[in-house]
Every structure is written in C-alpha cells, then in structure tokens.
mmCIF file of C-alpha atoms in Angstrom:
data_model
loop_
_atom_site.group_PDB
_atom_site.id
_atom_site.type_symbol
_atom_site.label_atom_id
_atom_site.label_comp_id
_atom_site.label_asym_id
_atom_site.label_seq_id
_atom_site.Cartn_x
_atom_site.Cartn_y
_atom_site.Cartn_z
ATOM 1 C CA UNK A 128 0.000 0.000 0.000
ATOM 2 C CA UNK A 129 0.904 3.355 -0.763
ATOM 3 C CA UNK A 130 0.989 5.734 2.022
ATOM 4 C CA UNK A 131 2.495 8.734 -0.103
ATOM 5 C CA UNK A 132 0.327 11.838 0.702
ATOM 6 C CA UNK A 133 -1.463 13.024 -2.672
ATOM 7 C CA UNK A 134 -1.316 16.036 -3.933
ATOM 8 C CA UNK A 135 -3.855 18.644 -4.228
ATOM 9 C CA UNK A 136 -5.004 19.971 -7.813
ATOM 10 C CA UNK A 137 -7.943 22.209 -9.029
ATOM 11 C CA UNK A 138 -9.228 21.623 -12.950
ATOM 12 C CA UNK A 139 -10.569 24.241 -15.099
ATOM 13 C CA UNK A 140 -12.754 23.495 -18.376
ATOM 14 C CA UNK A 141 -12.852 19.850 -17.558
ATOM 15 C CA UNK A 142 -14.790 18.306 -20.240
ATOM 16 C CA UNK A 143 -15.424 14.991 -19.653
ATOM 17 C CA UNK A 144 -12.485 14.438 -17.801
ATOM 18 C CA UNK A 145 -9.919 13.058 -19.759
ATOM 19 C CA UNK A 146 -6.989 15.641 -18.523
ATOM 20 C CA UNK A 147 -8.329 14.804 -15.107
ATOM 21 C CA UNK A 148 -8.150 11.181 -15.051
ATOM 22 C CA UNK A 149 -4.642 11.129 -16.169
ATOM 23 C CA UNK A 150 -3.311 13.599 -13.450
ATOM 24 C CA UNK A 151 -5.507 11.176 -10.819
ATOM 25 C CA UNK A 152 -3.898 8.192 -12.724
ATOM 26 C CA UNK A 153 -0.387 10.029 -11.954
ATOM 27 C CA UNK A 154 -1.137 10.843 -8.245
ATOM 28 C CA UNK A 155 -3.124 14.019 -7.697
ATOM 29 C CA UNK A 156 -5.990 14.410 -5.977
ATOM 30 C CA UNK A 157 -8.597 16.579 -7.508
ATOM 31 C CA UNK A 158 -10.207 18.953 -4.960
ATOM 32 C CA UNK A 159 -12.456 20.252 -7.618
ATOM 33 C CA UNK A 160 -13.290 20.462 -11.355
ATOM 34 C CA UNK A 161 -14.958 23.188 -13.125
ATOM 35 C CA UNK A 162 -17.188 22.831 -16.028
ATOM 36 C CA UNK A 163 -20.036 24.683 -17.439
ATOM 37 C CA UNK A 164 -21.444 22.285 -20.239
ATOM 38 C CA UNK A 165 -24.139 20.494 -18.585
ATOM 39 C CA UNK A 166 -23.648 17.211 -20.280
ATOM 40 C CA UNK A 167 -19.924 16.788 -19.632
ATOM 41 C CA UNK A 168 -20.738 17.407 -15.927
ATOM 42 C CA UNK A 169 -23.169 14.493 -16.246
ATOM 43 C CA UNK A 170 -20.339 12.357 -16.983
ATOM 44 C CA UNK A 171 -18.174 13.365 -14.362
ATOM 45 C CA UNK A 172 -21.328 12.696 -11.821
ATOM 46 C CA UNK A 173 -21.682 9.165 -13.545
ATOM 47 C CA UNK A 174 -18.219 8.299 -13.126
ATOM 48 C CA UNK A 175 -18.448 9.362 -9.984
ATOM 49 C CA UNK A 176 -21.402 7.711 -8.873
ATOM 50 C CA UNK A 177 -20.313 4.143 -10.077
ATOM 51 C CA UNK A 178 -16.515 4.781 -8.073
ATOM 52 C CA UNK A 179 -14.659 4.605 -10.628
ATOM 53 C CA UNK A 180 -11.269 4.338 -9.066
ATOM 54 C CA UNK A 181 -9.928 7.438 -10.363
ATOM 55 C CA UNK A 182 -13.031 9.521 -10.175
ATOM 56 C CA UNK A 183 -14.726 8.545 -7.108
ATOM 57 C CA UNK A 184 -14.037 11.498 -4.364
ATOM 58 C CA UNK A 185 -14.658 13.918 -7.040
ATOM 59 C CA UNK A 186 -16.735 17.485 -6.965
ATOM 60 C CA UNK A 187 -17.921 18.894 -9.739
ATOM 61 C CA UNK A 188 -18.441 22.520 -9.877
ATOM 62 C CA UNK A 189 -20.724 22.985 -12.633
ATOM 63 C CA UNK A 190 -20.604 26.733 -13.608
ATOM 64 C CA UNK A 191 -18.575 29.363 -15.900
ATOM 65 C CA UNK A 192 -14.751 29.881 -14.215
ATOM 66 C CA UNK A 193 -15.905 33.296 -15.382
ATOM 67 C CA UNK A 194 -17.976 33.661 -11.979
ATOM 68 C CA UNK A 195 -15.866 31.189 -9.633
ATOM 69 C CA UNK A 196 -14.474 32.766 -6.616
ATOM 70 C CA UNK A 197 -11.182 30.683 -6.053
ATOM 71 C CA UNK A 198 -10.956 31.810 -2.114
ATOM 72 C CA UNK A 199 -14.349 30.097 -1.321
ATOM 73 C CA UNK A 200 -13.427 27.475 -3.321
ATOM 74 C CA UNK A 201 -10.629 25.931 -2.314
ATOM 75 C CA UNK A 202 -7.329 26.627 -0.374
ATOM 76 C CA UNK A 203 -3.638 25.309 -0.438
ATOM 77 C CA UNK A 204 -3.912 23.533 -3.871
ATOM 78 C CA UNK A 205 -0.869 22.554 -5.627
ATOM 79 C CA UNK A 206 -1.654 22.688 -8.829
ATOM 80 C CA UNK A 207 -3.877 24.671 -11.767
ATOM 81 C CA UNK A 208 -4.771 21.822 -14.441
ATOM 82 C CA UNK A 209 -7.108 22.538 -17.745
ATOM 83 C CA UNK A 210 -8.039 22.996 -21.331
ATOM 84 C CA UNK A 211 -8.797 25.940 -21.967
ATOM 85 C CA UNK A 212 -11.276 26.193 -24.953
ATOM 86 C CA UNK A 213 -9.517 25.711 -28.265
ATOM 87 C CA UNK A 214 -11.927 27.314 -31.030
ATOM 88 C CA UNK A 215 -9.912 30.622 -31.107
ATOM 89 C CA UNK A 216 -6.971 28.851 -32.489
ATOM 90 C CA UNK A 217 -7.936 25.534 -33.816
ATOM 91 C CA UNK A 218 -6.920 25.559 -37.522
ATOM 92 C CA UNK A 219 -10.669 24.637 -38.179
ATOM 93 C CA UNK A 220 -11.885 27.375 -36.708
ATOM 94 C CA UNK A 221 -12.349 31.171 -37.529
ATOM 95 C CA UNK A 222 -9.258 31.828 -35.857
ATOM 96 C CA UNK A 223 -10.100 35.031 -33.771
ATOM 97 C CA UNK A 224 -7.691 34.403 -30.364
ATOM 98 C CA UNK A 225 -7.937 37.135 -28.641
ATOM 99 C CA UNK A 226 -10.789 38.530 -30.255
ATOM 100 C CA UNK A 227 -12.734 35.376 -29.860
ATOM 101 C CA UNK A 228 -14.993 35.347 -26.417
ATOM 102 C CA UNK A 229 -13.968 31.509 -25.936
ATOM 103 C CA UNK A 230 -10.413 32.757 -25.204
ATOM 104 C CA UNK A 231 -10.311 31.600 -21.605
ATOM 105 C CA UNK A 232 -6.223 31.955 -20.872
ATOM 106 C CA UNK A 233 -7.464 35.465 -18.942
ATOM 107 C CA UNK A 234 -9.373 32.913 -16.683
ATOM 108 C CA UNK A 235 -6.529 30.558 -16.396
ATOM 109 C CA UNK A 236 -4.149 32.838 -15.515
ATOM 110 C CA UNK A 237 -6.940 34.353 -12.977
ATOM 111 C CA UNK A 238 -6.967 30.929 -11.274
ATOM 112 C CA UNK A 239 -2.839 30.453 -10.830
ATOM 113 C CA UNK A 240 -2.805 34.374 -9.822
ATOM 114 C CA UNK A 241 -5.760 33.937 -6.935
ATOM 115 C CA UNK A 242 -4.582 30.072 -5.748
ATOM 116 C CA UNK A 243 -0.826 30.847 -6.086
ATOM 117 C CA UNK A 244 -0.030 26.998 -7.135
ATOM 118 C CA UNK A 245 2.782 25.360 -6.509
ATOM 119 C CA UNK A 246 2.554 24.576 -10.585
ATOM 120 C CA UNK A 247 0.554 24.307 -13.400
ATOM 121 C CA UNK A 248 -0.565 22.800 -16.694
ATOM 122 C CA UNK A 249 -2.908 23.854 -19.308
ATOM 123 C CA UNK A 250 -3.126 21.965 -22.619
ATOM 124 C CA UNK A 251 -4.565 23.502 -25.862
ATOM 125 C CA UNK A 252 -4.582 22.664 -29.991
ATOM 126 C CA UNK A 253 -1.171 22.770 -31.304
ATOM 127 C CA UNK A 254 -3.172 25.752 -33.468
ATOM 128 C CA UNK A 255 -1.932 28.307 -30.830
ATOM 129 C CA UNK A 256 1.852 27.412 -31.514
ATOM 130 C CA UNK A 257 1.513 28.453 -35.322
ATOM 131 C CA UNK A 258 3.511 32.220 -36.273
ATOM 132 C CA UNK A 259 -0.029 33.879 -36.790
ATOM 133 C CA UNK A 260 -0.693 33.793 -33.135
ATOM 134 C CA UNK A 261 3.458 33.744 -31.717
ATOM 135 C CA UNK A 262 3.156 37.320 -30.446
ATOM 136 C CA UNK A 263 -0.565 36.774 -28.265
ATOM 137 C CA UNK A 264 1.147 32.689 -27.159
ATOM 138 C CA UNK A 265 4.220 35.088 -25.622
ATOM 139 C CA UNK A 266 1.618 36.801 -24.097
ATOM 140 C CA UNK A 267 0.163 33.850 -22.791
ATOM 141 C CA UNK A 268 3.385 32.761 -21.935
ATOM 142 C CA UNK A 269 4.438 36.120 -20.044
ATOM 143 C CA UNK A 270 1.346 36.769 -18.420
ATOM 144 C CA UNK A 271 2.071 32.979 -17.054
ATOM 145 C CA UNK A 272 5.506 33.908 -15.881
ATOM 146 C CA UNK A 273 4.127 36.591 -13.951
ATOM 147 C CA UNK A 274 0.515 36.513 -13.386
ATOM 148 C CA UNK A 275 0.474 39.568 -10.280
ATOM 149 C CA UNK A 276 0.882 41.570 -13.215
ATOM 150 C CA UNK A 277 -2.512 42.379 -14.105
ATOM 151 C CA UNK A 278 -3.296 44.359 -17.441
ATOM 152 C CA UNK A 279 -4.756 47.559 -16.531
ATOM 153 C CA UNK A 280 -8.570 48.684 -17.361
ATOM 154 C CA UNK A 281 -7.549 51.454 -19.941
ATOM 155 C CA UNK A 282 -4.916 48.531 -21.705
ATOM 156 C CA UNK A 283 -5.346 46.440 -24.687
ATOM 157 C CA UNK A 284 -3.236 43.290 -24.801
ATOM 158 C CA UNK A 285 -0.505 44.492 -26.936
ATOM 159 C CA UNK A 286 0.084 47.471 -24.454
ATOM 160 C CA UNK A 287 -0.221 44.601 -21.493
ATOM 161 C CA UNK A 288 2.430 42.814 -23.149
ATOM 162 C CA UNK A 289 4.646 45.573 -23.535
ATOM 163 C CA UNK A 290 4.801 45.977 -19.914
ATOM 164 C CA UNK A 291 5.239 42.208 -19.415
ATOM 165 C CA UNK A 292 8.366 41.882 -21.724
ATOM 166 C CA UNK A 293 10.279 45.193 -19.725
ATOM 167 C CA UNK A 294 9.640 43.631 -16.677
ATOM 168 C CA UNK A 295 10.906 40.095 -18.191
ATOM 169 C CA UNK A 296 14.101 42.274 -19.642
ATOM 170 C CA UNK A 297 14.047 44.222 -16.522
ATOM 171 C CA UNK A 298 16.049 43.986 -13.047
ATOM 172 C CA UNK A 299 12.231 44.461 -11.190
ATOM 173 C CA UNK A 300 11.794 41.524 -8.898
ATOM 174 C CA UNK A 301 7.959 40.127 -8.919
ATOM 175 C CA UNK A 302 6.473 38.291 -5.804
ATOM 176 C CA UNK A 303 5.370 35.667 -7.701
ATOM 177 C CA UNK A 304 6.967 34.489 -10.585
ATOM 178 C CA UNK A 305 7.045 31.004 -12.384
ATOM 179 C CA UNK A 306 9.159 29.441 -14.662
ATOM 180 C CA UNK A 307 6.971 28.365 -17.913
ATOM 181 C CA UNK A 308 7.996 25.790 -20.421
ATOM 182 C CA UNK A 309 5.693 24.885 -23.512
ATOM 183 C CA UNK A 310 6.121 21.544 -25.541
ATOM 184 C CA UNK A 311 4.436 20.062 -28.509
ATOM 185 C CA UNK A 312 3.349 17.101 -27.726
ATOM 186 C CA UNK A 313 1.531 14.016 -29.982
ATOM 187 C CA UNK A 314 -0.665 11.727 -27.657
ATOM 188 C CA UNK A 315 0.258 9.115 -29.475
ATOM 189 C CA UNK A 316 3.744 8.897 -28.004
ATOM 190 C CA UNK A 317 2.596 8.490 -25.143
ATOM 191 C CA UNK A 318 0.012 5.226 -26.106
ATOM 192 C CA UNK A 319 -2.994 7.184 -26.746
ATOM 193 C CA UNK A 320 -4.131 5.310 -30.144
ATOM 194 C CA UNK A 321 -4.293 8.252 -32.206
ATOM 195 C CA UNK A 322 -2.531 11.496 -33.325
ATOM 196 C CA UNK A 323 -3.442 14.406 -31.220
ATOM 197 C CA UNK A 324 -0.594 17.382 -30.864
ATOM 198 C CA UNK A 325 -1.235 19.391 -27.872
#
C-alpha cells in the first residue's frame, strides 16, 4: 500500500475528464473540477457515482470559471490543471484568439494568480503554436511567468504585453513568478491510439 500523501489539484474546463483522469492516474488528488457544459458534468457525476477508481471522491463545480471565486473554493492547492477552450486557435476554426470570447487563458491565468499553485498545466490545440498567433502565445506565456501583473482597465493586450516583456528584460523583482515551459506534444507517443498534438 501506498501511504504517499497526494497532492492537491484544481481543474478548469474539464470536459469529460480526460486531462483529469490522467493527473488522478499520476497521483493528484482533484479537490475540484470546473465545467459549465451540462452534459460533460453528467459524466463526471456518472463516473463518480459508479466509483470509478480514479473519479470517485470527485466534486464537480458545474458553472462558468468566469464567476468562480477561487478563495471560497478551495485553499492550499498545488496545482492549476485545464483545457482551456480551443476554437480561437484551432486551424478549423475562424481563428479570432484574442478577439474570440472563448479565449479563456485570462481565466486561467486568474486561477494560478488567486490560488498561487505550486505549478501548473494547461493543454490547448497545437493551433496556438503556429507564427499567426506567436506574439498573443508570448503573451500567454508572459502573463504565465508573472501573473500579479494584471493588465490595466484602460490597456489592450498588446500594451499589457509591452509591460510584461520590460519587466521580463528588466532587473524588477515580482512576488510571484514562475518558470513556464511549452512543448508540442503528440498523444500518441505516449500510447494514446491516435494522433493528437497538444
């Protein structure tokens, strides 16, 4: 038996789980996963209601991240998990990113600002990695790196980001500050039966 403490993650844009039974497969212990389409929260209830092993202490929050207040939420998690929603950069899409109101990475980098993590993972289309959106996935990538620093009311991203990359170039020190890495990854390296870059 395994008497390793868990540790403690919060999931954004669940789905139907798949992201979260993976990290539960690897040793985390979900202390809540957000979702506002009503049909993939029925899945996570069902899976939850027959115990499957992997999904059986779980609690759905079914609502838009949009309106979640982290503090009531939850306290001392570990780690920020999710997919945020791909449309805005799928290559099958209409490819608006930022301009698109699916673009949730303002609400994921909410989440790892408010719950301070001890890490993080989001996973998206590899879409998002192509040069027509490189400038707004360094902003993603920034605002990651140093989520205290909030963009202003009276700033449009491209101003935000300006102020991002001085204080990356800069000697300022931030409070908190992570160290983000992105990969490319295909799922079927890893024995998913299918190709699926993420």
């Amino acid at each position: 038996m395994n008497d390793m403490k868990k540790l403690t993650s919060i999931e954004l844009f669940t789905g139907a789980g798949g992201l979260a039974l993976g990290l539960e497969a690897s040793g985390w212990n979900h202390l809540g996963l957000v979702e506002r389409d009503r049909h993939a929260c029925s899945t996570l209830r069902l899976n939850e209601a027959k115990q499957h092993s992997l999904a059986k202490n779980w609690k759905v929050i079914e609502g838009d991240v949009r309106s979640i207040n982290y503090q009531e939420l939850v306290e001392g998690v570990e780690m920020v998990a999710g997919g945020p929603p791909c449309q805005p950069f799928s290559l099958g899409g209409k490819h608006k990113a930022y301009n698109d109101h699916r673009d949730m990475f303002p609400e994921a980098v909410r989440a790892v600002r408010e719950l301070r993590p001890m890490c993080f993972l989001f996973e998206n289309v590899k879409g998002l990695t192509r040069q027509a959106f490189a400038t707004y996935f360094e902003y993603i990538r920034l605002q990651l790196h140093y989520p205290t620093c909030v963009r202003k009311r009276d700033e449009n991203w491209e101003q935000h980001l300006s102020r991002l990359e001085k204080l990356y170039t800069g000697r300022t020190k931030q409070a908190l500050r992570y160290k983000v890495v992105s990969r490319l990854l295909n799922a079927a390296d890893y024995g998913v039966p299918q190709y699926r870059h993420r």
